[in-house]
PDB file of C-alpha atoms in Angstrom:
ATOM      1  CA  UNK A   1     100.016 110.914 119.245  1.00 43.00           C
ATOM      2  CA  UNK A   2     102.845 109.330 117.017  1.00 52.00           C
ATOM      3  CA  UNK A   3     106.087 109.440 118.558  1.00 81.00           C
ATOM      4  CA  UNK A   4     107.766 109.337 115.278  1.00 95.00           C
ATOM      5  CA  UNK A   5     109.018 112.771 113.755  1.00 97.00           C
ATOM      6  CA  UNK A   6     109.539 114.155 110.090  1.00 97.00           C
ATOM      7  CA  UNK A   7     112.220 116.386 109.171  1.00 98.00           C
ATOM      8  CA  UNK A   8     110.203 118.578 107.022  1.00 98.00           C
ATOM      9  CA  UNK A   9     110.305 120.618 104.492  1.00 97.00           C
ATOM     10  CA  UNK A  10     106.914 121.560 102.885  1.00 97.00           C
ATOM     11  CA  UNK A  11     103.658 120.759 101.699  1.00 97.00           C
ATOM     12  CA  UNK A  12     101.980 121.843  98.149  1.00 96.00           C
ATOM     13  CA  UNK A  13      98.119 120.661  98.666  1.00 96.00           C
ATOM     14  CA  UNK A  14      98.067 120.278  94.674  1.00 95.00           C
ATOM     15  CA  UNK A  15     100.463 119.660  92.084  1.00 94.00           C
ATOM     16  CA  UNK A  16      99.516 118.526  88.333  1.00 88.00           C
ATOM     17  CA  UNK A  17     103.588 118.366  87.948  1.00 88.00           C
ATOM     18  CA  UNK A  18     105.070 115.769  89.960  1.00 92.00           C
ATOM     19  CA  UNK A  19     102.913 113.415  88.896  1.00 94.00           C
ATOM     20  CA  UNK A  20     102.421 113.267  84.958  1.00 90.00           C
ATOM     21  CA  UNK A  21      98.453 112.755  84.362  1.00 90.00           C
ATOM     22  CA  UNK A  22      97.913 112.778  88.201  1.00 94.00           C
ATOM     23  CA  UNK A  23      96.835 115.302  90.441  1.00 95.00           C
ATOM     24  CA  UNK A  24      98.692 115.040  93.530  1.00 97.00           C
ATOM     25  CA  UNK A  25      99.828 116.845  96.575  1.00 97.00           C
ATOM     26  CA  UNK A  26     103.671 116.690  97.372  1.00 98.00           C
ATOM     27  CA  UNK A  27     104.973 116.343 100.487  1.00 98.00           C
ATOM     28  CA  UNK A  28     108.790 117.345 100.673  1.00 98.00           C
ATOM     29  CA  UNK A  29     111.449 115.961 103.229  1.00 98.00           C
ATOM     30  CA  UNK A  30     114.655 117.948 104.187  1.00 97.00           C
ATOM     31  CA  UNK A  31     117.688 116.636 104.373  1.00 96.00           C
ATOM     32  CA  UNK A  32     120.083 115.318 101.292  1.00 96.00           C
ATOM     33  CA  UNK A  33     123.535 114.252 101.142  1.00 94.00           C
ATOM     34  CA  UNK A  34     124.643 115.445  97.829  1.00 92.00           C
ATOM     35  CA  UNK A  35     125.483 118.479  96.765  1.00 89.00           C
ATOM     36  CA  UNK A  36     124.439 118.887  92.459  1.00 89.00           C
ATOM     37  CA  UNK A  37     125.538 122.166  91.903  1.00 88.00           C
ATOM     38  CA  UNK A  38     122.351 122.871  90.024  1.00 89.00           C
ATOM     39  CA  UNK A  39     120.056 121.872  92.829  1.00 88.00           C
ATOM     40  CA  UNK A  40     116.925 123.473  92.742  1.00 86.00           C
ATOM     41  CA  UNK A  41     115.889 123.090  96.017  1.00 90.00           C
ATOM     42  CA  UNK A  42     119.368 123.994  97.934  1.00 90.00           C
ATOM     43  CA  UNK A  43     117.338 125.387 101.145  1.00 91.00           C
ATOM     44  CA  UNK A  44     116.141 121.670 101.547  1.00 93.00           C
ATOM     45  CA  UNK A  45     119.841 120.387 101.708  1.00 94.00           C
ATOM     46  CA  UNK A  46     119.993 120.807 105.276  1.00 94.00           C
ATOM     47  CA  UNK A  47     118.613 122.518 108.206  1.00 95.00           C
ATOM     48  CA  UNK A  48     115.758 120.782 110.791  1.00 96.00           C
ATOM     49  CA  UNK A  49     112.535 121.122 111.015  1.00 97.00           C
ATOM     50  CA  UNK A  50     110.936 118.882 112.966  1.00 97.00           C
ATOM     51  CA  UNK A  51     107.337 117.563 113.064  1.00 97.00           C
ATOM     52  CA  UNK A  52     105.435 114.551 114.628  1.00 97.00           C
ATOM     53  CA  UNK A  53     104.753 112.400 111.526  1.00 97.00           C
ATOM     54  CA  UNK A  54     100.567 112.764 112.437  1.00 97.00           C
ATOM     55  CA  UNK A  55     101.513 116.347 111.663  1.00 97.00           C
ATOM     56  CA  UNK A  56     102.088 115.748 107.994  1.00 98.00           C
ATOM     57  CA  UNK A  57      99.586 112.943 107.726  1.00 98.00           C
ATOM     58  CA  UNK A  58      96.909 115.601 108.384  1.00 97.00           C
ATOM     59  CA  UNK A  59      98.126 117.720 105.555  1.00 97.00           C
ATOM     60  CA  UNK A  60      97.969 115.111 103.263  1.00 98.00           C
ATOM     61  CA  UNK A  61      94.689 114.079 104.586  1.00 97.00           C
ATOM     62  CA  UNK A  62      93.233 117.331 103.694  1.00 96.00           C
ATOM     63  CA  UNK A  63      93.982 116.749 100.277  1.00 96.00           C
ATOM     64  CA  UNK A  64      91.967 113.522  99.703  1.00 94.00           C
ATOM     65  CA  UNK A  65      88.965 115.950  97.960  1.00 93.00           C
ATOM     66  CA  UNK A  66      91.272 117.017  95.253  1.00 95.00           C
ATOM     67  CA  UNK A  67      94.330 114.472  94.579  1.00 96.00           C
ATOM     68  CA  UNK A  68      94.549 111.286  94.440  1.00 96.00           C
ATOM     69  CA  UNK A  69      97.691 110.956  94.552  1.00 97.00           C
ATOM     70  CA  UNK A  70     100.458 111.703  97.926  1.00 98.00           C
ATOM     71  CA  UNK A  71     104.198 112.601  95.995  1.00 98.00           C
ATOM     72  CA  UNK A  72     107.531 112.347  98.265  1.00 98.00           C
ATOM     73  CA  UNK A  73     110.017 114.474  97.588  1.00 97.00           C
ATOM     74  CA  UNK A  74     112.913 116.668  98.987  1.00 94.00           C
ATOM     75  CA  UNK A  75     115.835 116.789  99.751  1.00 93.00           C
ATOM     76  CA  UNK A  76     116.315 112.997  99.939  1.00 97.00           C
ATOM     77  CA  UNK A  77     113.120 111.643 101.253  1.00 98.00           C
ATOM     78  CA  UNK A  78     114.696 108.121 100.959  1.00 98.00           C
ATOM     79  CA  UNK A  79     116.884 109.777 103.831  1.00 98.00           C
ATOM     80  CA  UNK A  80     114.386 109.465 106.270  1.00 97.00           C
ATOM     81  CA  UNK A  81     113.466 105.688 105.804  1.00 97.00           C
ATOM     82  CA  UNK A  82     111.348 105.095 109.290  1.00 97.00           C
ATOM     83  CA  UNK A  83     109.863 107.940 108.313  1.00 97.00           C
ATOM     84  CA  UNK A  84     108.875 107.940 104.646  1.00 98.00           C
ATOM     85  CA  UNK A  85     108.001 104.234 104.834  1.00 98.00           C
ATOM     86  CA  UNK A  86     105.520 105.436 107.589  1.00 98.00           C
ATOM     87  CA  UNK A  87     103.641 108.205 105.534  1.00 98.00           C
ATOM     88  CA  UNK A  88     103.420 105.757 102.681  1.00 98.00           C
ATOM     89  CA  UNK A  89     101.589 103.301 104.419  1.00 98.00           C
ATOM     90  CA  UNK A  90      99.172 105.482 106.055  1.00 98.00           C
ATOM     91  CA  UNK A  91      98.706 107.261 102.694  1.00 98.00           C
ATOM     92  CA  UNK A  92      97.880 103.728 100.907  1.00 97.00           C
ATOM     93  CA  UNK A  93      95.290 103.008 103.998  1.00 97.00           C
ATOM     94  CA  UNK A  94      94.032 106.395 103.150  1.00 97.00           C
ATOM     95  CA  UNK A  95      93.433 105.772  99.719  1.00 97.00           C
ATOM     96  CA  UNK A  96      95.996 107.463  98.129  1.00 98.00           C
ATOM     97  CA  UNK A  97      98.498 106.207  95.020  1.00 97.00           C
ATOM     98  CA  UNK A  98     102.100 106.768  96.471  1.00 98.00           C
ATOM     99  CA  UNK A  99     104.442 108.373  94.069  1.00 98.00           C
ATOM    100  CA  UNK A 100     108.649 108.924  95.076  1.00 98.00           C
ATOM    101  CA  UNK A 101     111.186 111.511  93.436  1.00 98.00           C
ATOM    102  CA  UNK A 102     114.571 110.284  94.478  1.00 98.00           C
ATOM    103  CA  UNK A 103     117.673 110.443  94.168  1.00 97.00           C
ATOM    104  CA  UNK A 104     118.713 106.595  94.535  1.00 97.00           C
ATOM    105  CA  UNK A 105     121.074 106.731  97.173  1.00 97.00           C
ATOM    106  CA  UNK A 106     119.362 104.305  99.521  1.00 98.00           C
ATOM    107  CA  UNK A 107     118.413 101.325  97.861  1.00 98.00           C
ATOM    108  CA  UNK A 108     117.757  99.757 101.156  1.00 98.00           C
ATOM    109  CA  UNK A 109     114.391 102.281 101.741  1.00 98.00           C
ATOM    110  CA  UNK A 110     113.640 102.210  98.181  1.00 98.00           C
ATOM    111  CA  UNK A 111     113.501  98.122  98.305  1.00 98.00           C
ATOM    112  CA  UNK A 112     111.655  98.069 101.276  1.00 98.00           C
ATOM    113  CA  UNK A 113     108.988 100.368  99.529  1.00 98.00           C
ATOM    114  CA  UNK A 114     108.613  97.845  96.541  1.00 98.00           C
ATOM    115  CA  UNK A 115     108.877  94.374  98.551  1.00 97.00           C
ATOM    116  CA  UNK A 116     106.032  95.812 100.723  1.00 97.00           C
ATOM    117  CA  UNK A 117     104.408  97.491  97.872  1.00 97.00           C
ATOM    118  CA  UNK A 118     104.276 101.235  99.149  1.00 98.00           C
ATOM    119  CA  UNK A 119     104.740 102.994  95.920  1.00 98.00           C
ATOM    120  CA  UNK A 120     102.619 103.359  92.874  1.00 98.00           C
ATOM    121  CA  UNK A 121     105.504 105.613  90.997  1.00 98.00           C
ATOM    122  CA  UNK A 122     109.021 106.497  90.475  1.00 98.00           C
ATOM    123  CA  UNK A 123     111.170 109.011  89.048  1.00 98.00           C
ATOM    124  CA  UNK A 124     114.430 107.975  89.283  1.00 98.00           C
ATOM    125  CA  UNK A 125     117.280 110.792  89.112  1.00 97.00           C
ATOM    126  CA  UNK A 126     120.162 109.598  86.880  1.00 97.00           C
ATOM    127  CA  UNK A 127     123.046 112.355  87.048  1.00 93.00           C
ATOM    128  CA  UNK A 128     125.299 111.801  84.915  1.00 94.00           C
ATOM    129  CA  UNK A 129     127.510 108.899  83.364  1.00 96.00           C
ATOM    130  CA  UNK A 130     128.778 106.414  86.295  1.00 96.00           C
ATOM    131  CA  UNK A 131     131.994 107.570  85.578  1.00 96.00           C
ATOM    132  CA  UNK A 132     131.714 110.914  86.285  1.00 94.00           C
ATOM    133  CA  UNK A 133     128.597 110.354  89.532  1.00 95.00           C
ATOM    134  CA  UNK A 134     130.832 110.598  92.234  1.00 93.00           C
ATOM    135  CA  UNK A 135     132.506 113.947  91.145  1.00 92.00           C
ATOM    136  CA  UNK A 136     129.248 115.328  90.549  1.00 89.00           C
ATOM    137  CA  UNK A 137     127.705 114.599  93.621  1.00 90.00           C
ATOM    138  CA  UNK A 138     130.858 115.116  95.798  1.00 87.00           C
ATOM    139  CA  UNK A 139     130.032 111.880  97.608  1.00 92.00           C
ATOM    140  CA  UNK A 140     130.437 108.140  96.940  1.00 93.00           C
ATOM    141  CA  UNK A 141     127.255 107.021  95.217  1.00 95.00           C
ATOM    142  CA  UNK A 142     127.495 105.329  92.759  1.00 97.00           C
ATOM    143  CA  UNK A 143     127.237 101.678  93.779  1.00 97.00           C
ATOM    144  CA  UNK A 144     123.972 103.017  95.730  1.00 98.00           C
ATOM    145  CA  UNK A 145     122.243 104.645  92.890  1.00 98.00           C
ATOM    146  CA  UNK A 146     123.303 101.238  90.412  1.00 98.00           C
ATOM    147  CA  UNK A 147     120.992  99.045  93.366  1.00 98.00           C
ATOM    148  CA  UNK A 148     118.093 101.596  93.231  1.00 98.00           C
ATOM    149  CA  UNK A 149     118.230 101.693  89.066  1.00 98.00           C
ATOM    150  CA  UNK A 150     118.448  97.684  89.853  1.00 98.00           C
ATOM    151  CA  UNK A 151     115.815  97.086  91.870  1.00 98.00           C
ATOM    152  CA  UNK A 152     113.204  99.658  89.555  1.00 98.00           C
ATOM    153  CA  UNK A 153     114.436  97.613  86.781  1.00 97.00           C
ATOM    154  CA  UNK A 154     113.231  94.418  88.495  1.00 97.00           C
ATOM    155  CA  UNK A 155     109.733  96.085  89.567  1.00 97.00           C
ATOM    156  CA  UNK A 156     108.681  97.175  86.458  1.00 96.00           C
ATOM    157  CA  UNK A 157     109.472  94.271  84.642  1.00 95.00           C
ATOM    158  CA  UNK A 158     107.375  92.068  86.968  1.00 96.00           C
ATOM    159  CA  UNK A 159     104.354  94.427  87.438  1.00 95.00           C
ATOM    160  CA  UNK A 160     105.003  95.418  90.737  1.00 95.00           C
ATOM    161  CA  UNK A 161     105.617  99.033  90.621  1.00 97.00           C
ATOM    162  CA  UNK A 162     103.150 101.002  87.765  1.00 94.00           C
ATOM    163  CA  UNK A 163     105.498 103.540  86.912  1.00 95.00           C
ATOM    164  CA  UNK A 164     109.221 104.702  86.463  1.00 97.00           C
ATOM    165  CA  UNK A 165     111.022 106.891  84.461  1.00 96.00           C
ATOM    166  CA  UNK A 166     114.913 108.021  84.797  1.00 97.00           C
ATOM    167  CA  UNK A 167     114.882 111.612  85.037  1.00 97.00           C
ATOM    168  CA  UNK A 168     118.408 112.929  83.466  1.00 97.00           C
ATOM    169  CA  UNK A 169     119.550 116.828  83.704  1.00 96.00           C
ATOM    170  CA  UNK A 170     121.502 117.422  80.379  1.00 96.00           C
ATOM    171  CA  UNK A 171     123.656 120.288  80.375  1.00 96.00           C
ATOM    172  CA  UNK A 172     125.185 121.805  77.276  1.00 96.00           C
ATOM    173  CA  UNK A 173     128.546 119.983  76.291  1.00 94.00           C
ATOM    174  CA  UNK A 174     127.729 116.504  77.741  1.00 94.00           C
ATOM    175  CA  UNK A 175     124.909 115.518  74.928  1.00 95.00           C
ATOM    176  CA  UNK A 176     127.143 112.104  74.513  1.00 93.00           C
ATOM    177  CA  UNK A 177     126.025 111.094  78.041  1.00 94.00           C
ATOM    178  CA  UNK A 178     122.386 110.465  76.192  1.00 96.00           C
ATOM    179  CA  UNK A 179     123.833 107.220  74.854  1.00 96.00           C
ATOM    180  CA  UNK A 180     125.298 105.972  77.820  1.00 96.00           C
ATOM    181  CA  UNK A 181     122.565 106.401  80.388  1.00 96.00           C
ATOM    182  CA  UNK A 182     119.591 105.293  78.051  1.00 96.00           C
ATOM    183  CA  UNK A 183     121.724 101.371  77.838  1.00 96.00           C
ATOM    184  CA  UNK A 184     122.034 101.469  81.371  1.00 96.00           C
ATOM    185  CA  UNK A 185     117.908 102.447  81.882  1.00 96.00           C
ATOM    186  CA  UNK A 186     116.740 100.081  79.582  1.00 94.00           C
ATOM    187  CA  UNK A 187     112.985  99.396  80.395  1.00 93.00           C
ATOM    188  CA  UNK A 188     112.474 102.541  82.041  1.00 96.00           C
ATOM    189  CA  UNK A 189     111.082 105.682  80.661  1.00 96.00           C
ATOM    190  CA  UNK A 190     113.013 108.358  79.957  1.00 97.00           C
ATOM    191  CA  UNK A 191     112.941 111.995  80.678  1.00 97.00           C
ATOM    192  CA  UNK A 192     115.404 114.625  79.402  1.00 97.00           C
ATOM    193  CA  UNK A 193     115.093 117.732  81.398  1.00 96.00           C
ATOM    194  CA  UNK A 194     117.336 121.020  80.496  1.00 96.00           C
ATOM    195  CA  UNK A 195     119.719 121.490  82.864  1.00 95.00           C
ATOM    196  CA  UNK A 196     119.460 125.248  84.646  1.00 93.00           C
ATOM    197  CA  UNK A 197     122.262 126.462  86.327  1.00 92.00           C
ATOM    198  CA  UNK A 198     123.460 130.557  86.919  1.00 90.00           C
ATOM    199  CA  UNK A 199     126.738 130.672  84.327  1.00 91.00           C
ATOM    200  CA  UNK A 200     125.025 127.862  82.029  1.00 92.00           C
ATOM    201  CA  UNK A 201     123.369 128.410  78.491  1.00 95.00           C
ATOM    202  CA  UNK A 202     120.771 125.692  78.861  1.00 96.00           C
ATOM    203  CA  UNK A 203     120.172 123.370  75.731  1.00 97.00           C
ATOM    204  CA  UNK A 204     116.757 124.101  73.922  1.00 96.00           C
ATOM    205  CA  UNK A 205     114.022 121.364  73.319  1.00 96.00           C
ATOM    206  CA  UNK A 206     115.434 121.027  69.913  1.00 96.00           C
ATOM    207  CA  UNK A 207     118.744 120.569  70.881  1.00 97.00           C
ATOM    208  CA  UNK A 208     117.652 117.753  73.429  1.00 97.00           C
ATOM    209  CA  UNK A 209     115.059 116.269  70.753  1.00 96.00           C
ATOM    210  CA  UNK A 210     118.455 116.254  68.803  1.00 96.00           C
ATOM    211  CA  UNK A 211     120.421 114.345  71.788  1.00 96.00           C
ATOM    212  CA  UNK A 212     117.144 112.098  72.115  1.00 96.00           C
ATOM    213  CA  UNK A 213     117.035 111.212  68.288  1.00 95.00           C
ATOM    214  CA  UNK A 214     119.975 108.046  67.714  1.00 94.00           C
ATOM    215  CA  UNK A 215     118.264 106.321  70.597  1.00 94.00           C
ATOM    216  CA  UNK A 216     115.761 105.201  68.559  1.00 91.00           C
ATOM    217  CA  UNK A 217     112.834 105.742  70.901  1.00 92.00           C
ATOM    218  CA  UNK A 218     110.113 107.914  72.603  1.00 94.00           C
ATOM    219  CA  UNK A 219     111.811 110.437  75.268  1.00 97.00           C
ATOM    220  CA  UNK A 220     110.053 113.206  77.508  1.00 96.00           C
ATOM    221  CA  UNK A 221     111.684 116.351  77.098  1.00 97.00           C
ATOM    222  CA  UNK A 222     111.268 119.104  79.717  1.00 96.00           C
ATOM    223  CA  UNK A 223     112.076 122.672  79.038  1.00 96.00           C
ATOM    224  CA  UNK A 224     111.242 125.806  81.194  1.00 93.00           C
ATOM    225  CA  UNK A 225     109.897 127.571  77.888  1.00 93.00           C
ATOM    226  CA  UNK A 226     107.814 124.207  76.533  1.00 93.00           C
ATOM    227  CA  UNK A 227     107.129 122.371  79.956  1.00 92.00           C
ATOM    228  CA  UNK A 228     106.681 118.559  79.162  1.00 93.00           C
ATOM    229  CA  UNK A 229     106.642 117.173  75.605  1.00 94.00           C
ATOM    230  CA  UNK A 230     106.692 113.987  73.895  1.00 95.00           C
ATOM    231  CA  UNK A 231     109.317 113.108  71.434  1.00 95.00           C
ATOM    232  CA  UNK A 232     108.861 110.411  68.854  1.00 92.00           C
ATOM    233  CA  UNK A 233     111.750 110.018  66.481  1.00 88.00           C
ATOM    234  CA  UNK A 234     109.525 108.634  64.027  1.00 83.00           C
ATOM    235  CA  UNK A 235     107.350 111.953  63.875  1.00 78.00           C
TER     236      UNK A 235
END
Protein backbone atom coordinates (compact mmCIF):
# COMPACT_ATOMS: atom_id res chain seq x y z
CA UNK A 1 0.00 0.00 0.00
CA UNK A 2 1.29 3.59 -0.96
CA UNK A 3 1.39 5.85 1.83
CA UNK A 4 1.06 8.78 -0.38
CA UNK A 5 -2.54 10.37 -0.79
CA UNK A 6 -4.39 12.34 -3.68
CA UNK A 7 -6.72 15.03 -3.08
CA UNK A 8 -9.18 14.01 -5.61
CA UNK A 9 -11.53 15.08 -7.58
CA UNK A 10 -12.68 12.66 -10.37
CA UNK A 11 -12.05 10.27 -12.94
CA UNK A 12 -13.59 10.22 -16.71
CA UNK A 13 -12.36 6.58 -18.05
CA UNK A 14 -12.50 8.27 -21.69
CA UNK A 15 -12.23 11.58 -23.04
CA UNK A 16 -11.60 12.39 -26.94
CA UNK A 17 -11.48 16.24 -25.54
CA UNK A 18 -8.64 16.85 -23.41
CA UNK A 19 -6.45 15.49 -25.58
CA UNK A 20 -6.82 16.75 -29.33
CA UNK A 21 -6.40 13.45 -31.64
CA UNK A 22 -5.92 11.32 -28.43
CA UNK A 23 -8.13 9.25 -26.60
CA UNK A 24 -7.46 9.61 -23.07
CA UNK A 25 -8.85 9.23 -19.64
CA UNK A 26 -8.58 12.36 -17.28
CA UNK A 27 -7.83 12.22 -13.98
CA UNK A 28 -8.79 15.53 -12.04
CA UNK A 29 -7.07 16.90 -8.77
CA UNK A 30 -8.91 19.28 -6.29
CA UNK A 31 -7.58 22.00 -4.97
CA UNK A 32 -6.67 25.55 -6.85
CA UNK A 33 -5.63 28.79 -5.61
CA UNK A 34 -7.24 31.14 -7.95
CA UNK A 35 -10.39 32.19 -8.18
CA UNK A 36 -11.36 33.08 -12.43
CA UNK A 37 -14.68 34.13 -12.06
CA UNK A 38 -15.63 32.02 -15.04
CA UNK A 39 -14.28 28.80 -13.64
CA UNK A 40 -15.88 25.93 -14.88
CA UNK A 41 -15.08 23.61 -12.45
CA UNK A 42 -15.71 25.88 -9.12
CA UNK A 43 -16.68 22.59 -6.97
CA UNK A 44 -12.94 21.54 -7.57
CA UNK A 45 -11.64 24.88 -5.97
CA UNK A 46 -11.59 23.46 -2.67
CA UNK A 47 -12.91 20.87 -0.44
CA UNK A 48 -10.85 17.28 0.43
CA UNK A 49 -11.17 14.26 -0.73
CA UNK A 50 -8.70 12.11 0.06
CA UNK A 51 -7.38 8.89 -1.57
CA UNK A 52 -4.20 6.67 -1.35
CA UNK A 53 -2.47 7.50 -4.67
CA UNK A 54 -2.72 3.32 -5.63
CA UNK A 55 -6.38 4.31 -5.48
CA UNK A 56 -6.26 6.43 -8.59
CA UNK A 57 -3.52 4.44 -10.24
CA UNK A 58 -6.08 1.60 -10.49
CA UNK A 59 -8.54 3.80 -12.24
CA UNK A 60 -6.26 4.78 -14.67
CA UNK A 61 -5.07 1.31 -15.03
CA UNK A 62 -8.41 0.20 -16.07
CA UNK A 63 -8.28 2.38 -18.87
CA UNK A 64 -5.16 0.98 -20.64
CA UNK A 65 -7.80 -1.11 -23.20
CA UNK A 66 -9.21 2.07 -24.50
CA UNK A 67 -6.77 5.26 -24.08
CA UNK A 68 -3.63 5.69 -24.49
CA UNK A 69 -3.28 8.49 -23.07
CA UNK A 70 -3.57 9.50 -18.77
CA UNK A 71 -4.71 13.65 -18.77
CA UNK A 72 -4.15 15.70 -15.33
CA UNK A 73 -6.34 18.11 -14.61
CA UNK A 74 -8.33 20.00 -11.85
CA UNK A 75 -8.34 22.31 -9.88
CA UNK A 76 -4.56 22.86 -9.96
CA UNK A 77 -3.05 19.49 -10.33
CA UNK A 78 0.41 21.23 -10.33
CA UNK A 79 -0.85 21.88 -6.62
CA UNK A 80 -0.23 18.60 -5.56
CA UNK A 81 3.45 18.18 -6.82
CA UNK A 82 4.49 14.81 -4.69
CA UNK A 83 1.54 13.73 -5.87
CA UNK A 84 1.06 14.41 -9.57
CA UNK A 85 4.75 13.75 -10.22
CA UNK A 86 3.92 10.26 -8.69
CA UNK A 87 0.90 9.30 -11.01
CA UNK A 88 2.95 10.46 -13.95
CA UNK A 89 5.61 8.19 -13.48
CA UNK A 90 3.66 5.19 -12.80
CA UNK A 91 1.45 6.12 -15.79
CA UNK A 92 4.72 6.33 -18.17
CA UNK A 93 5.83 2.71 -16.61
CA UNK A 94 2.36 1.76 -17.51
CA UNK A 95 2.53 2.72 -20.91
CA UNK A 96 0.65 5.62 -21.02
CA UNK A 97 1.49 9.28 -22.87
CA UNK A 98 1.13 11.87 -19.95
CA UNK A 99 -0.77 14.93 -20.89
CA UNK A 100 -1.17 18.26 -18.11
CA UNK A 101 -3.95 21.11 -18.17
CA UNK A 102 -2.59 23.78 -15.92
CA UNK A 103 -2.78 26.70 -14.84
CA UNK A 104 1.09 27.69 -14.52
CA UNK A 105 1.30 28.68 -11.12
CA UNK A 106 4.01 26.27 -10.05
CA UNK A 107 6.75 26.28 -12.30
CA UNK A 108 8.73 24.37 -9.83
CA UNK A 109 6.30 20.94 -10.46
CA UNK A 110 5.90 21.80 -13.97
CA UNK A 111 9.97 21.84 -14.41
CA UNK A 112 10.41 18.90 -12.56
CA UNK A 113 7.89 17.12 -15.00
CA UNK A 114 10.00 18.20 -18.13
CA UNK A 115 13.71 17.77 -16.63
CA UNK A 116 12.56 14.19 -15.75
CA UNK A 117 10.52 13.86 -18.80
CA UNK A 118 6.97 12.99 -17.27
CA UNK A 119 4.81 14.70 -19.75
CA UNK A 120 4.04 14.07 -23.34
CA UNK A 121 1.57 17.36 -23.51
CA UNK A 122 0.63 20.70 -22.35
CA UNK A 123 -2.04 23.11 -22.39
CA UNK A 124 -0.98 26.01 -20.90
CA UNK A 125 -3.79 28.50 -19.48
CA UNK A 126 -2.89 32.12 -20.37
CA UNK A 127 -5.59 34.50 -18.65
CA UNK A 128 -5.32 37.47 -19.65
CA UNK A 129 -2.64 40.29 -20.42
CA UNK A 130 0.21 40.31 -17.55
CA UNK A 131 -1.02 43.46 -16.66
CA UNK A 132 -4.24 42.72 -15.75
CA UNK A 133 -3.27 38.55 -14.27
CA UNK A 134 -3.15 39.39 -10.86
CA UNK A 135 -6.61 41.18 -10.71
CA UNK A 136 -8.07 38.43 -12.48
CA UNK A 137 -6.95 35.76 -10.49
CA UNK A 138 -7.17 37.64 -7.12
CA UNK A 139 -3.72 36.29 -6.25
CA UNK A 140 -0.10 37.15 -7.11
CA UNK A 141 0.77 35.08 -10.16
CA UNK A 142 2.13 36.44 -12.46
CA UNK A 143 5.88 35.97 -12.09
CA UNK A 144 4.80 32.12 -11.60
CA UNK A 145 2.81 31.69 -14.69
CA UNK A 146 5.87 33.89 -16.85
CA UNK A 147 8.43 30.66 -15.47
CA UNK A 148 5.87 27.97 -16.54
CA UNK A 149 5.23 29.87 -20.20
CA UNK A 150 9.31 29.95 -19.88
CA UNK A 151 10.16 26.74 -19.28
CA UNK A 152 7.30 25.24 -22.17
CA UNK A 153 8.97 27.65 -24.36
CA UNK A 154 12.36 26.01 -23.73
CA UNK A 155 10.84 22.30 -24.09
CA UNK A 156 9.35 22.63 -27.19
CA UNK A 157 11.99 24.28 -28.82
CA UNK A 158 14.47 21.51 -27.91
CA UNK A 159 12.19 18.45 -28.52
CA UNK A 160 11.64 17.57 -25.17
CA UNK A 161 8.04 17.98 -24.58
CA UNK A 162 5.71 16.87 -27.96
CA UNK A 163 3.09 19.21 -27.41
CA UNK A 164 1.89 22.70 -26.06
CA UNK A 165 -0.54 25.06 -26.81
CA UNK A 166 -1.61 28.37 -24.69
CA UNK A 167 -5.14 28.04 -24.06
CA UNK A 168 -6.64 31.82 -23.79
CA UNK A 169 -10.47 32.54 -22.62
CA UNK A 170 -11.49 35.69 -24.67
CA UNK A 171 -14.33 37.48 -23.40
CA UNK A 172 -16.24 40.10 -25.33
CA UNK A 173 -14.55 43.65 -24.98
CA UNK A 174 -10.91 42.49 -24.45
CA UNK A 175 -10.31 41.20 -28.30
CA UNK A 176 -6.98 43.58 -28.11
CA UNK A 177 -5.52 41.12 -25.56
CA UNK A 178 -5.14 38.66 -28.86
CA UNK A 179 -2.10 40.72 -29.82
CA UNK A 180 -0.47 40.84 -26.68
CA UNK A 181 -0.56 37.25 -25.52
CA UNK A 182 0.22 35.63 -29.02
CA UNK A 183 4.09 37.86 -28.76
CA UNK A 184 4.45 36.61 -25.46
CA UNK A 185 3.54 32.62 -26.67
CA UNK A 186 5.58 32.68 -29.51
CA UNK A 187 6.36 28.99 -30.49
CA UNK A 188 3.46 27.65 -28.86
CA UNK A 189 0.16 26.81 -30.32
CA UNK A 190 -2.58 28.71 -29.80
CA UNK A 191 -6.09 28.14 -28.75
CA UNK A 192 -8.86 30.76 -28.52
CA UNK A 193 -11.68 29.46 -26.50
CA UNK A 194 -15.05 31.69 -25.94
CA UNK A 195 -15.20 32.79 -22.74
CA UNK A 196 -18.70 31.59 -20.81
CA UNK A 197 -19.67 33.33 -17.95
CA UNK A 198 -23.65 33.93 -16.42
CA UNK A 199 -24.10 37.99 -17.30
CA UNK A 200 -21.62 37.59 -20.43
CA UNK A 201 -22.63 37.58 -24.25
CA UNK A 202 -19.89 35.23 -25.36
CA UNK A 203 -18.00 36.16 -28.69
CA UNK A 204 -18.97 33.82 -31.70
CA UNK A 205 -16.34 31.76 -33.75
CA UNK A 206 -16.45 34.51 -36.22
CA UNK A 207 -15.86 37.10 -33.98
CA UNK A 208 -12.74 35.18 -32.51
CA UNK A 209 -11.62 34.07 -36.20
CA UNK A 210 -11.86 37.97 -36.48
CA UNK A 211 -9.57 38.57 -33.19
CA UNK A 212 -7.31 35.59 -34.58
CA UNK A 213 -6.93 37.19 -38.15
CA UNK A 214 -3.86 40.26 -37.77
CA UNK A 215 -1.77 37.57 -36.14
CA UNK A 216 -0.94 36.25 -39.18
CA UNK A 217 -1.17 32.58 -38.28
CA UNK A 218 -3.11 29.27 -37.68
CA UNK A 219 -5.26 29.52 -34.26
CA UNK A 220 -7.71 26.83 -32.69
CA UNK A 221 -10.88 28.30 -31.98
CA UNK A 222 -13.27 26.65 -29.49
CA UNK A 223 -16.89 27.48 -29.32
CA UNK A 224 -19.72 25.63 -27.38
CA UNK A 225 -21.91 25.74 -30.71
CA UNK A 226 -18.75 24.63 -33.22
CA UNK A 227 -16.49 22.64 -30.68
CA UNK A 228 -12.81 22.79 -32.03
CA UNK A 229 -11.90 24.35 -35.40
CA UNK A 230 -8.97 25.30 -37.28
CA UNK A 231 -8.41 28.77 -38.45
CA UNK A 232 -6.08 29.62 -41.27
CA UNK A 233 -5.99 33.26 -42.19
CA UNK A 234 -4.95 32.38 -45.51
CA UNK A 235 -8.26 30.31 -46.19
Amino acid sequence: MNDLYVNFGGFVPISTVDWRGRAACTVFLRGCPARCFYCHNVALQGGEDLRDADEVLEMIRGSRTIAGAVVFSGGEPTLQGPALIHLAAAARTMGFSVGLHTNGMFPRVIEDLLDRHLVDMIALDIKTTWERYDDLLGVAAVDAVKASLAACKRAKADGSLGSCQAVVTLFRGRESDVLAIAEATRGLDLVLQQGVAAGFDPLTRQELEAAAAPLGRNVRVRTREDGEVDYDPER
